[in-house]
Short mmCIF file of C-alpha atoms and ligand atoms in Angstrom, two decimals:
data_model
loop_
_atom_site.label_atom_id
_atom_site.label_comp_id
_atom_site.label_asym_id
_atom_site.label_seq_id
_atom_site.Cartn_x
_atom_site.Cartn_y
_atom_site.Cartn_z
CA MET A 1 -18.14 -16.29 -28.69
CA GLY A 2 -14.81 -15.64 -30.26
CA GLU A 3 -15.73 -12.82 -32.57
CA VAL A 4 -13.99 -9.51 -31.97
CA ARG A 5 -16.14 -6.74 -30.56
CA LEU A 6 -13.62 -4.02 -29.83
CA LYS A 7 -10.17 -3.44 -31.24
CA ILE A 8 -7.95 -0.99 -29.43
CA GLU A 9 -5.14 0.28 -31.65
CA HIS A 10 -2.09 2.28 -30.54
CA LEU A 11 -4.04 4.21 -27.94
CA CYS A 12 -2.21 7.09 -26.20
CA LYS A 13 -3.07 9.66 -23.57
CA THR A 14 -0.74 11.92 -21.63
CA PHE A 15 -1.45 14.33 -18.79
CA GLY A 16 1.37 16.87 -18.61
CA ILE A 17 4.39 14.62 -18.65
CA THR A 18 2.59 11.54 -17.30
CA LYS A 19 2.04 8.89 -19.98
CA ALA A 20 -1.22 7.53 -18.58
CA VAL A 21 -1.84 5.24 -21.58
CA ALA A 22 1.18 4.57 -23.78
CA ASP A 23 0.57 2.93 -27.17
CA VAL A 24 -1.85 0.28 -25.98
CA SER A 25 -3.29 -2.26 -28.45
CA PHE A 26 -5.43 -5.33 -27.76
CA SER A 27 -8.80 -6.86 -28.66
CA ILE A 28 -11.92 -7.66 -26.70
CA LYS A 29 -14.42 -10.30 -27.81
CA LYS A 30 -18.18 -10.50 -27.96
CA GLY A 31 -19.88 -12.34 -25.11
CA GLU A 32 -16.99 -12.13 -22.70
CA VAL A 33 -16.19 -10.53 -19.38
CA HIS A 34 -12.81 -8.97 -20.07
CA ALA A 35 -10.99 -7.88 -16.94
CA LEU A 36 -8.57 -4.97 -16.95
CA ILE A 37 -6.08 -5.06 -14.12
CA GLY A 38 -2.98 -3.21 -13.00
CA GLU A 39 -1.70 -1.34 -9.99
CA ASN A 40 -3.27 1.94 -9.10
CA GLY A 41 -2.27 4.52 -11.68
CA SER A 42 -1.60 1.96 -14.40
CA GLY A 43 -4.06 3.62 -16.78
CA LYS A 44 -7.20 1.49 -16.50
CA SER A 45 -9.61 4.35 -15.87
CA THR A 46 -7.92 6.59 -18.42
CA LEU A 47 -8.35 3.91 -21.08
CA THR A 48 -12.01 3.24 -20.33
CA ASN A 49 -12.75 6.93 -19.90
CA MET A 50 -11.53 7.49 -23.46
CA LEU A 51 -13.75 4.67 -24.71
CA THR A 52 -16.78 6.19 -23.03
CA GLY A 53 -16.19 9.79 -24.11
CA ILE A 54 -15.21 11.12 -20.70
CA TYR A 55 -11.66 11.88 -21.84
CA THR A 56 -10.53 12.78 -25.33
CA ILE A 57 -8.10 10.51 -27.16
CA ASP A 58 -4.58 11.87 -27.86
CA SER A 59 -3.96 9.33 -30.59
CA GLY A 60 -4.96 5.80 -31.53
CA LYS A 61 -8.29 4.19 -32.32
CA PHE A 62 -11.24 2.27 -30.96
CA ILE A 63 -12.83 -0.01 -33.55
CA LEU A 64 -16.24 -1.30 -32.48
CA ASP A 65 -17.72 -4.10 -34.59
CA GLY A 66 -15.43 -3.16 -37.44
CA ARG A 67 -16.13 0.59 -37.39
CA GLU A 68 -14.08 3.34 -35.77
CA VAL A 69 -15.93 5.06 -32.93
CA HIS A 70 -14.99 8.36 -31.41
CA PRO A 71 -17.57 9.37 -28.78
CA LYS A 72 -17.18 12.94 -27.52
CA ASN A 73 -19.25 12.44 -24.41
CA GLN A 74 -21.14 9.77 -22.53
CA VAL A 75 -24.40 10.35 -24.38
CA GLU A 76 -22.65 9.82 -27.71
CA ALA A 77 -20.99 6.72 -26.27
CA ASN A 78 -24.41 5.39 -25.24
CA LYS A 79 -25.64 5.93 -28.79
CA GLU A 80 -22.72 3.81 -30.03
CA GLY A 81 -23.75 1.12 -27.56
CA ILE A 82 -21.08 1.82 -24.95
CA SER A 83 -21.75 2.61 -21.31
CA ILE A 84 -19.84 2.85 -18.05
CA ILE A 85 -20.30 2.56 -14.32
CA VAL A 86 -17.59 4.97 -13.21
CA GLN A 87 -15.18 4.52 -10.33
CA GLU A 88 -16.57 7.50 -8.40
CA LEU A 89 -20.17 8.30 -7.71
CA GLY A 90 -21.78 8.42 -11.14
CA THR A 91 -25.20 9.79 -10.31
CA LEU A 92 -26.18 13.44 -9.99
CA SER A 93 -27.47 14.93 -6.75
CA GLY A 94 -30.69 16.90 -6.83
CA LEU A 95 -32.23 14.79 -9.61
CA THR A 96 -34.69 11.97 -9.16
CA VAL A 97 -33.81 8.31 -9.63
CA ALA A 98 -35.65 8.27 -12.96
CA GLU A 99 -33.95 11.44 -14.16
CA ASN A 100 -30.60 9.88 -13.36
CA ILE A 101 -31.40 6.66 -15.17
CA PHE A 102 -32.43 8.53 -18.32
CA LEU A 103 -29.91 11.35 -18.10
CA GLY A 104 -29.04 12.55 -21.60
CA HIS A 105 -31.91 10.57 -23.08
CA GLU A 106 -34.79 12.82 -22.04
CA ASP A 107 -35.81 13.20 -25.68
CA LYS A 108 -37.50 9.80 -25.34
CA PHE A 109 -40.01 11.38 -23.01
CA THR A 110 -40.29 14.81 -24.51
CA LYS A 111 -43.01 15.81 -26.93
CA PHE A 112 -43.42 19.35 -28.27
CA GLY A 113 -40.81 20.51 -25.74
CA ILE A 114 -42.70 19.12 -22.75
CA LYS A 115 -41.20 16.38 -20.62
CA ASN A 116 -43.63 13.64 -19.68
CA THR A 117 -42.42 12.97 -16.14
CA ASN A 118 -45.14 10.42 -15.47
CA LEU A 119 -44.09 8.31 -18.41
CA MET A 120 -40.43 8.59 -17.38
CA ASN A 121 -41.19 7.52 -13.82
CA LYS A 122 -43.36 4.70 -15.05
CA MET A 123 -40.59 3.34 -17.27
CA ALA A 124 -38.02 3.72 -14.54
CA THR A 125 -40.29 1.91 -12.08
CA GLU A 126 -40.66 -0.97 -14.54
CA LEU A 127 -36.91 -1.17 -14.99
CA LEU A 128 -36.22 -1.11 -11.26
CA LYS A 129 -38.75 -3.88 -10.83
CA LYS A 130 -37.20 -5.93 -13.63
CA TYR A 131 -33.80 -5.59 -11.95
CA GLY A 132 -35.29 -6.60 -8.59
CA PHE A 133 -34.57 -3.21 -6.99
CA ASP A 134 -38.24 -2.57 -6.15
CA ARG A 135 -37.43 -0.77 -2.92
CA ILE A 136 -35.81 2.06 -4.92
CA LYS A 137 -38.49 4.54 -5.97
CA ALA A 138 -38.23 6.17 -9.40
CA GLY A 139 -39.66 9.53 -8.30
CA GLU A 140 -37.46 9.98 -5.22
CA ILE A 141 -34.60 12.44 -5.20
CA ILE A 142 -31.45 10.33 -5.53
CA ASP A 143 -29.81 11.90 -2.47
CA ARG A 144 -32.22 9.87 -0.33
CA TYR A 145 -30.23 6.77 -1.21
CA ASN A 146 -26.84 5.66 0.10
CA PHE A 147 -23.72 5.03 -1.95
CA GLU A 148 -24.55 1.38 -2.48
CA ASP A 149 -28.10 1.99 -3.69
CA ARG A 150 -26.81 4.71 -5.98
CA LYS A 151 -24.41 2.18 -7.49
CA LEU A 152 -27.35 -0.18 -8.08
CA ILE A 153 -29.18 2.66 -9.83
CA GLU A 154 -26.06 3.13 -11.96
CA ILE A 155 -26.24 -0.53 -12.95
CA VAL A 156 -29.74 0.09 -14.31
CA LYS A 157 -28.66 3.32 -16.01
CA ALA A 158 -25.67 1.66 -17.67
CA THR A 159 -27.32 -1.54 -18.82
CA TYR A 160 -31.08 -1.10 -19.44
CA PHE A 161 -30.61 -0.32 -23.13
CA GLU A 162 -28.60 -3.50 -23.76
CA PRO A 163 -25.35 -1.82 -24.79
CA LYS A 164 -22.70 -3.72 -26.71
CA ILE A 165 -20.05 -2.90 -24.11
CA VAL A 166 -20.47 -2.06 -20.45
CA VAL A 167 -17.45 -0.83 -18.49
CA ILE A 168 -17.53 -1.51 -14.74
CA ASP A 169 -14.73 0.50 -13.11
CA GLU A 170 -13.83 -0.64 -9.58
CA THR A 171 -17.41 -0.81 -8.50
CA THR A 172 -17.29 -3.96 -6.43
CA THR A 173 -15.02 -2.62 -3.66
CA ALA A 174 -17.78 -0.19 -2.75
CA LEU A 175 -20.49 -2.82 -2.63
CA SER A 176 -21.62 -5.21 0.08
CA ASN A 177 -21.87 -8.91 -0.68
CA GLU A 178 -25.48 -8.57 -1.83
CA GLY A 179 -24.59 -5.62 -4.02
CA ARG A 180 -21.77 -7.58 -5.58
CA HIS A 181 -24.05 -10.50 -6.33
CA GLU A 182 -26.54 -8.20 -8.02
CA LEU A 183 -23.73 -6.90 -10.17
CA TYR A 184 -22.40 -10.37 -11.01
CA LYS A 185 -25.90 -11.43 -12.01
CA HIS A 186 -26.14 -8.60 -14.50
CA MET A 187 -22.63 -9.20 -15.81
CA GLU A 188 -23.69 -12.78 -16.52
CA ARG A 189 -26.86 -11.56 -18.24
CA ILE A 190 -24.94 -9.13 -20.46
CA LYS A 191 -22.55 -11.89 -21.43
CA LYS A 192 -25.35 -14.33 -22.25
CA ALA A 193 -26.89 -11.77 -24.57
CA GLY A 194 -23.62 -11.81 -26.54
CA ASN A 195 -22.48 -8.44 -25.24
CA THR A 196 -19.25 -7.51 -23.53
CA VAL A 197 -18.25 -6.41 -20.05
CA ILE A 198 -14.96 -4.63 -19.37
CA PHE A 199 -14.45 -5.35 -15.70
CA ILE A 200 -11.97 -3.36 -13.61
CA SER A 201 -11.31 -4.62 -10.10
CA HIS A 202 -8.28 -5.13 -7.88
CA ASP A 203 -9.77 -8.18 -6.20
CA LEU A 204 -7.81 -10.96 -7.89
CA PRO A 205 -9.93 -13.90 -6.71
CA GLU A 206 -12.99 -12.05 -8.00
CA ILE A 207 -11.24 -11.42 -11.33
CA LEU A 208 -10.34 -15.06 -11.72
CA GLU A 209 -13.85 -16.20 -10.91
CA LYS A 210 -15.88 -13.69 -12.87
CA SER A 211 -13.87 -12.94 -15.99
CA ASP A 212 -13.04 -14.95 -19.10
CA THR A 213 -10.00 -12.97 -20.15
CA VAL A 214 -7.62 -10.62 -18.35
CA THR A 215 -5.54 -7.81 -19.78
CA VAL A 216 -2.77 -6.40 -17.62
CA LEU A 217 -1.50 -2.82 -17.77
CA ARG A 218 1.54 -1.48 -15.96
CA ASP A 219 2.49 2.21 -15.86
CA GLY A 220 0.27 2.87 -18.87
CA VAL A 221 1.88 0.14 -20.93
CA TYR A 222 0.16 -2.99 -22.24
CA ILE A 223 1.72 -6.08 -20.65
CA ASP A 224 -0.31 -9.15 -21.65
CA THR A 225 -3.73 -10.67 -22.26
CA VAL A 226 -4.35 -14.10 -20.74
CA SER A 227 -7.24 -16.50 -20.37
CA SER A 228 -8.51 -16.57 -16.76
CA LYS A 229 -8.50 -20.33 -16.63
CA ASP A 230 -4.82 -20.47 -17.53
CA ILE A 231 -3.53 -18.27 -14.72
CA ASP A 232 -3.65 -17.95 -10.93
CA GLU A 233 -3.40 -15.03 -8.50
CA GLU A 234 0.34 -15.31 -8.20
CA GLY A 235 0.67 -15.19 -11.98
CA LEU A 236 -1.51 -12.11 -12.23
CA ARG A 237 0.40 -10.36 -9.47
CA LYS A 238 3.67 -11.05 -11.26
CA LEU A 239 2.33 -9.52 -14.44
CA MET A 240 1.01 -6.48 -12.57
CA VAL A 241 4.06 -5.77 -10.50
CA GLY A 242 6.75 -6.85 -12.91
CA ARG A 243 9.24 -9.55 -12.31
CA GLU A 244 12.10 -7.32 -11.32
CA LEU A 245 10.24 -6.12 -8.23
CA GLU A 246 9.12 -9.52 -7.11
CA GLY A 247 9.74 -10.30 -3.48
CA ASP A 248 10.91 -7.01 -2.05
CA TYR A 249 8.00 -4.82 -3.01
CA TYR A 250 6.41 -4.51 0.41
CA ARG A 251 7.79 -5.10 3.90
CA LYS A 252 8.88 -8.55 4.94
CA GLN A 253 8.91 -8.19 8.73
CA PHE A 254 6.25 -6.50 10.76
CA GLY A 255 6.18 -5.22 14.30
CA GLU A 256 9.96 -5.43 14.68
CA SER A 257 10.59 -1.75 15.21
CA VAL A 258 7.39 -0.98 17.15
CA LYS A 259 8.01 0.13 20.75
CA ASP A 260 5.52 0.31 23.62
CA GLU A 261 6.14 4.05 23.90
CA VAL A 262 3.18 6.11 22.71
CA VAL A 263 4.26 9.15 20.67
CA LEU A 264 0.82 10.50 19.88
CA SER A 265 -2.56 10.03 21.53
CA VAL A 266 -5.76 10.88 19.73
CA LYS A 267 -8.71 11.03 22.12
CA ASN A 268 -12.38 11.34 21.24
CA VAL A 269 -11.73 13.44 18.16
CA SER A 270 -14.83 14.57 16.27
CA VAL A 271 -15.25 16.89 13.31
CA PRO A 272 -18.89 17.66 12.46
CA GLY A 273 -20.07 15.57 9.54
CA LEU A 274 -16.66 13.96 9.05
CA LEU A 275 -15.36 12.24 12.19
CA GLU A 276 -17.10 10.93 15.25
CA ASP A 277 -15.38 10.08 18.50
CA VAL A 278 -12.15 8.68 17.09
CA SER A 279 -9.48 7.52 19.56
CA PHE A 280 -6.19 5.69 19.02
CA ASP A 281 -2.51 5.72 20.01
CA LEU A 282 0.49 5.83 17.70
CA HIS A 283 3.64 4.04 18.90
CA LYS A 284 7.28 4.78 18.33
CA GLY A 285 8.59 2.95 15.28
CA GLU A 286 5.13 2.02 14.08
CA ILE A 287 3.42 2.32 10.71
CA LEU A 288 -0.24 2.68 11.54
CA GLY A 289 -2.53 2.41 8.53
CA PHE A 290 -5.95 3.94 7.94
CA GLY A 291 -8.23 2.52 5.28
CA GLY A 292 -11.84 2.84 4.21
CA LEU A 293 -13.95 4.16 1.39
CA SER A 294 -12.88 7.63 0.34
CA GLU A 295 -15.82 9.24 2.15
CA SER A 296 -15.25 7.27 5.37
CA GLY A 297 -13.52 10.12 7.18
CA MET A 298 -10.06 8.59 6.92
CA HIS A 299 -8.64 11.56 5.04
CA GLU A 300 -9.81 13.91 7.80
CA ILE A 301 -7.75 11.98 10.38
CA GLY A 302 -4.54 13.33 8.90
CA LYS A 303 -5.80 16.91 8.99
CA ALA A 304 -7.09 16.51 12.54
CA ILE A 305 -3.68 15.35 13.77
CA PHE A 306 -1.90 18.18 11.97
CA GLY A 307 -4.19 20.77 13.55
CA ALA A 308 -5.69 21.52 10.17
CA SER A 309 -9.34 20.55 10.78
CA TYR A 310 -12.08 23.10 11.14
CA ASP A 311 -14.22 22.78 14.20
CA ARG A 312 -12.47 19.81 15.72
CA SER A 313 -13.22 18.63 19.25
CA GLY A 314 -11.35 16.06 21.34
CA GLU A 315 -7.61 15.91 21.96
CA VAL A 316 -4.44 15.24 20.01
CA ILE A 317 -1.53 14.97 22.47
CA THR A 318 2.16 14.34 21.90
CA SER A 319 4.30 12.32 24.33
CA ASP A 320 5.46 15.48 26.14
CA GLY A 321 1.87 16.43 26.90
CA THR A 322 1.51 19.12 24.23
CA HIS A 323 -1.99 19.54 22.82
CA ILE A 324 -1.91 19.95 19.05
CA ASN A 325 -4.65 22.31 17.95
CA ASP A 326 -3.07 24.22 15.10
CA ILE A 327 -0.54 23.71 12.32
CA PRO A 328 2.36 25.78 13.77
CA THR A 329 2.20 23.78 17.02
CA ALA A 330 2.11 20.55 15.02
CA ILE A 331 5.20 21.53 13.01
CA ALA A 332 7.03 22.79 16.10
CA HIS A 333 6.40 19.40 17.73
CA SER A 334 7.88 17.47 14.87
CA ILE A 335 4.71 16.41 13.13
CA ALA A 336 4.74 16.29 9.33
CA TYR A 337 1.76 15.92 7.03
CA THR A 338 1.38 15.31 3.32
CA SER A 339 -2.08 15.75 1.93
CA LYS A 340 -3.88 13.51 -0.52
CA ASP A 341 -4.45 16.59 -2.61
CA ARG A 342 -0.79 17.01 -3.38
CA ASP A 343 -1.14 19.74 -5.99
CA ASN A 344 -3.36 22.03 -3.97
CA GLU A 345 -2.22 21.52 -0.43
CA SER A 346 1.21 19.94 -0.22
CA VAL A 347 3.49 21.69 -2.64
CA VAL A 348 3.70 25.25 -3.82
CA MET A 349 3.48 24.67 -7.55
CA ASN A 350 4.82 28.02 -8.65
CA GLU A 351 7.90 27.81 -6.51
CA SER A 352 11.14 26.03 -7.19
CA ILE A 353 11.95 22.55 -5.97
CA GLY A 354 14.56 24.10 -3.70
CA ASP A 355 12.17 26.51 -2.00
CA ASN A 356 9.63 23.77 -1.52
CA ILE A 357 12.14 21.53 0.21
CA CYS A 358 13.40 24.30 2.49
CA LEU A 359 10.03 25.70 3.45
CA PRO A 360 9.31 23.88 6.73
CA SER A 361 12.98 23.93 7.75
CA LEU A 362 13.59 27.67 7.48
CA ASP A 363 13.90 28.04 11.26
CA LYS A 364 16.44 25.29 11.49
CA LEU A 365 18.43 26.75 8.59
CA LYS A 366 18.38 30.19 10.20
CA LEU A 367 19.45 28.81 13.54
CA LYS A 368 22.38 27.07 12.00
CA TRP A 369 23.57 29.98 9.89
CA LYS A 370 22.13 32.94 11.89
CA PHE A 371 20.60 34.25 8.69
CA LEU A 372 19.21 32.62 5.60
CA SER A 373 21.90 32.40 2.98
CA ASP A 374 21.20 31.19 -0.53
CA ARG A 375 24.09 28.82 -0.21
CA ALA A 376 22.73 27.17 2.91
CA MET A 377 19.36 26.75 1.27
CA ASN A 378 20.92 25.42 -1.93
CA ASN A 379 23.01 22.88 -0.08
CA PHE A 380 20.13 21.75 2.03
CA ALA A 381 17.73 21.42 -0.91
CA ASN A 382 20.31 19.63 -3.04
CA GLU A 383 21.11 17.20 -0.26
CA TYR A 384 17.50 16.11 0.21
CA ALA A 385 16.52 16.22 -3.45
CA LYS A 386 19.42 13.88 -4.07
CA LYS A 387 18.53 11.65 -1.15
CA MET A 388 15.07 11.24 -2.66
CA SER A 389 16.47 10.92 -6.19
CA VAL A 390 14.09 13.55 -7.54
CA LYS A 391 14.29 13.50 -11.33
CA MET A 392 14.93 17.13 -12.21
CA VAL A 393 17.16 19.48 -14.17
CA ASN A 394 18.18 21.30 -10.98
CA ILE A 395 16.56 22.58 -7.80
CA ASP A 396 15.59 25.85 -9.48
CA GLN A 397 13.08 24.04 -11.65
CA PHE A 398 9.41 24.71 -10.84
CA VAL A 399 7.53 21.96 -9.05
CA SER A 400 4.65 22.36 -11.51
CA ASP A 401 6.84 20.87 -14.26
CA LEU A 402 7.47 17.62 -12.43
CA SER A 403 5.59 14.32 -12.84
CA GLY A 404 3.29 13.18 -10.05
CA GLY A 405 5.86 10.81 -8.62
CA ASN A 406 8.54 13.44 -8.53
CA LYS A 407 6.23 16.01 -6.94
CA GLN A 408 5.56 13.48 -4.23
CA LYS A 409 9.30 13.01 -3.75
CA VAL A 410 9.69 16.76 -3.25
CA VAL A 411 6.92 16.71 -0.65
CA LEU A 412 8.60 13.87 1.18
CA ALA A 413 12.05 15.40 0.86
CA ARG A 414 10.95 18.51 2.69
CA TRP A 415 9.65 16.54 5.67
CA ILE A 416 12.63 14.26 5.77
CA GLY A 417 14.87 17.30 5.69
CA LYS A 418 12.88 18.60 8.62
CA ASP A 419 13.59 15.30 10.41
CA SER A 420 10.03 14.97 11.73
CA ASP A 421 9.31 12.31 14.34
CA ILE A 422 5.69 11.77 13.42
CA VAL A 423 4.89 11.64 9.74
CA VAL A 424 1.32 11.54 8.49
CA LEU A 425 1.15 10.46 4.85
CA ASP A 426 -2.21 10.69 3.12
CA SER A 427 -2.24 8.58 -0.04
CA PRO A 428 1.54 8.94 -0.51
CA THR A 429 1.66 6.74 -3.60
CA ARG A 430 -1.52 7.87 -5.30
CA GLY A 431 -1.09 7.98 -9.06
CA ILE A 432 2.59 7.18 -8.82
CA ASP A 433 4.42 4.62 -10.90
CA ILE A 434 5.66 1.47 -9.37
CA LYS A 435 9.36 2.35 -9.23
CA VAL A 436 8.74 5.56 -7.34
CA LYS A 437 6.32 3.70 -5.10
CA GLN A 438 9.08 1.34 -4.17
CA ASP A 439 11.40 4.26 -3.37
CA ILE A 440 8.73 5.64 -1.06
CA TYR A 441 8.20 2.30 0.66
CA ASN A 442 11.95 1.95 1.20
CA LEU A 443 12.05 5.41 2.64
CA MET A 444 9.22 4.61 5.05
CA ASN A 445 11.08 1.50 6.16
CA GLY A 446 14.17 3.57 6.81
CA MET A 447 12.15 6.05 8.83
CA ILE A 448 10.65 3.53 11.25
CA LYS A 449 14.01 1.83 11.66
CA SER A 450 15.40 5.13 12.90
CA GLY A 451 12.59 5.44 15.44
CA LYS A 452 10.14 7.64 13.56
CA SER A 453 6.44 6.87 13.54
CA ILE A 454 4.20 6.93 10.50
CA ILE A 455 0.49 7.18 9.90
CA MET A 456 -0.33 5.98 6.42
CA ILE A 457 -3.75 6.77 5.02
CA SER A 458 -4.47 4.89 1.82
CA GLU A 459 -7.31 3.78 -0.42
CA GLU A 460 -5.14 0.94 -1.64
CA LEU A 461 -5.73 -2.03 0.58
CA MET A 462 -2.81 -4.05 -0.73
CA GLU A 463 -0.48 -1.24 0.20
CA LEU A 464 -1.87 -1.04 3.74
CA ILE A 465 -1.58 -4.79 4.15
CA GLY A 466 1.90 -4.73 2.70
CA MET A 467 3.28 -1.83 4.72
CA CYS A 468 1.49 -1.35 8.07
CA ASP A 469 2.07 -2.90 11.48
CA ARG A 470 -1.53 -2.20 12.37
CA ILE A 471 -4.53 -1.15 10.26
CA ILE A 472 -7.57 0.81 11.39
CA ILE A 473 -10.60 0.77 9.10
CA MET A 474 -12.96 3.74 9.04
CA LYS A 475 -16.62 3.76 8.12
CA ASP A 476 -19.05 6.67 8.29
CA GLY A 477 -16.61 8.77 10.32
CA LYS A 478 -16.04 6.10 12.95
CA ILE A 479 -13.51 3.37 13.53
CA SER A 480 -15.16 0.17 12.33
CA GLY A 481 -12.33 -2.25 12.88
CA GLU A 482 -8.69 -2.65 13.81
CA ILE A 483 -6.37 -5.42 12.81
CA ASP A 484 -2.73 -6.32 13.56
CA ARG A 485 -0.42 -7.25 10.75
CA SER A 486 0.53 -10.44 12.61
CA VAL A 487 -2.92 -11.84 11.83
CA GLU A 488 -3.33 -13.35 8.37
CA ILE A 489 -5.33 -10.72 6.56
CA GLY A 490 -6.65 -10.40 3.05
CA GLU A 491 -8.34 -7.56 1.24
CA ASN A 492 -11.76 -9.11 1.83
CA THR A 493 -11.36 -8.97 5.60
CA LEU A 494 -10.75 -5.24 5.36
CA ILE A 495 -13.46 -4.67 2.78
CA SER A 496 -16.01 -6.31 5.04
CA MET A 497 -15.19 -3.67 7.68
CA MET A 498 -15.37 -0.85 5.15
CA VAL A 499 -18.84 -1.36 3.74
P1 ADP B 501 -5.90 3.50 -12.74
O1 ADP B 501 -7.37 3.66 -13.07
O2 ADP B 501 -5.27 2.31 -13.39
O3 ADP B 501 -5.66 3.52 -11.27
P2 ADP B 501 -5.61 6.10 -13.99
O4 ADP B 501 -6.01 5.85 -15.39
O5 ADP B 501 -6.60 6.75 -13.11
O6 ADP B 501 -5.11 4.74 -13.34
O7 ADP B 501 -4.29 6.98 -13.95
C1 ADP B 501 -3.19 6.76 -14.81
C2 ADP B 501 -2.22 7.89 -14.66
O8 ADP B 501 -2.77 9.08 -15.20
C3 ADP B 501 -1.86 8.24 -13.22
O9 ADP B 501 -0.51 8.61 -13.17
C4 ADP B 501 -2.77 9.40 -12.91
O10 ADP B 501 -2.20 10.22 -11.92
C5 ADP B 501 -2.85 10.10 -14.24
N1 ADP B 501 -4.16 10.78 -14.41
C6 ADP B 501 -5.37 10.19 -14.55
N2 ADP B 501 -6.34 11.10 -14.74
C7 ADP B 501 -5.72 12.31 -14.72
C8 ADP B 501 -6.16 13.67 -14.87
N3 ADP B 501 -7.45 13.95 -15.09
N4 ADP B 501 -5.24 14.65 -14.78
C9 ADP B 501 -3.93 14.36 -14.58
N5 ADP B 501 -3.44 13.12 -14.45
C10 ADP B 501 -4.31 12.10 -14.51
MG1 MG B 502 -9.01 3.85 -11.84
#
């Protein structure tokens, strides 16, 4: 141990005007588990996706064992001895387990243009056996297996050829305890063989236990590399969040503004294939959180409440007894919704900031001024853009030119302008830098203090724990657990309900 395996030099990647990875340099050694941590959106996946040929590099270098490598795709990366278990599902539907394991390497089994499927299945079976995953059958179509098993298959796929570097991108959150232990076992094995694991996880205790070294990124910028034995959770959190935000990042008090009054009742809501018999009440002044794996149905909850689901059954009722079954009724009854898919559903990209902010409030603006004047719209849009401190040239600028964080501010500005009583936010801080996140959290605090109610759907557990009065966890379309903020909760409590 001690010898350098990978040198990262002045690495850069931008998407539009987002600097996802900004001039990052550090080294990773042979025979170590090197953790990469940082808040959501800090650039971890972008960095490792460049290493593994999924994204192209804008500028900078990867030097592997003293030689510059520049893989153009995952197969080329494999040939250089680099592999990855990606954050999302990394196996392909419709192919067998064996075909997935050997994807891109079929030439091993092909002679005179004919694929020897028997040989491929035989080798895959041997590998599965060696890994102790005997119950997974090489010849089965992969769709027969659940998310967790498919992740185990990815472990085989990414490690069977003894690569020099294996990237594991936020895999453990999706795994049960047994799944995690399988993964840890193989991380240990890779390390013993003198190879390297780049381990991305947001579970700090896990990071401290399983890694030798930790590198911290923040907003795409390299912050520090520390030895795991020289730091604790608090120290890591400080590096991730940045000292200046310490203390007032999330909410301090919980439950203070929550009233008994129910503002929205969701009763026995089902959406075929997505939600099954979901019921809950939202209270005045409450932030109610929804968490789960991304396929758990939690994102559909927001749509169901906003009357935007197809084929929904069950009831969504406001405090005055109105049944919400379509979007116009939802808007007319002071319900606001921001989608996870900001670019496609929430903002009109080819319209100006001003038009976007005014859109849901056109009725109100008409009522006040009898007709829609440009001046009224300008004033209104300027007022709320300013309130949200949207970074822009002026309100005539197109939304498509803004950074992710500023787009999100425009989305929020329009609903705040509308003065909605019930605000459903799906992944409001996804891919947003930490300063804008804090603005959004402050705004949410202000909203509940003035008697509004919020539903916050998020894949970030820390954010749910930090912001919500109550958290509901979804699994397979159903509610699998509910927890009050007053109880001492950690991410692991929630994860155990998710998987
Ligand atoms: P992390 O893995 O640390 O959560 P990412 O590397 O996924 O962070 O994202 C870093 C930043 O780059 C975020 O602002 C994100 O929105 C942006 N980003 C990542 N991938 C893309 C993409 N394919 N297109 C546009 N923006 C992206
Ligand atoms: Mg990521």
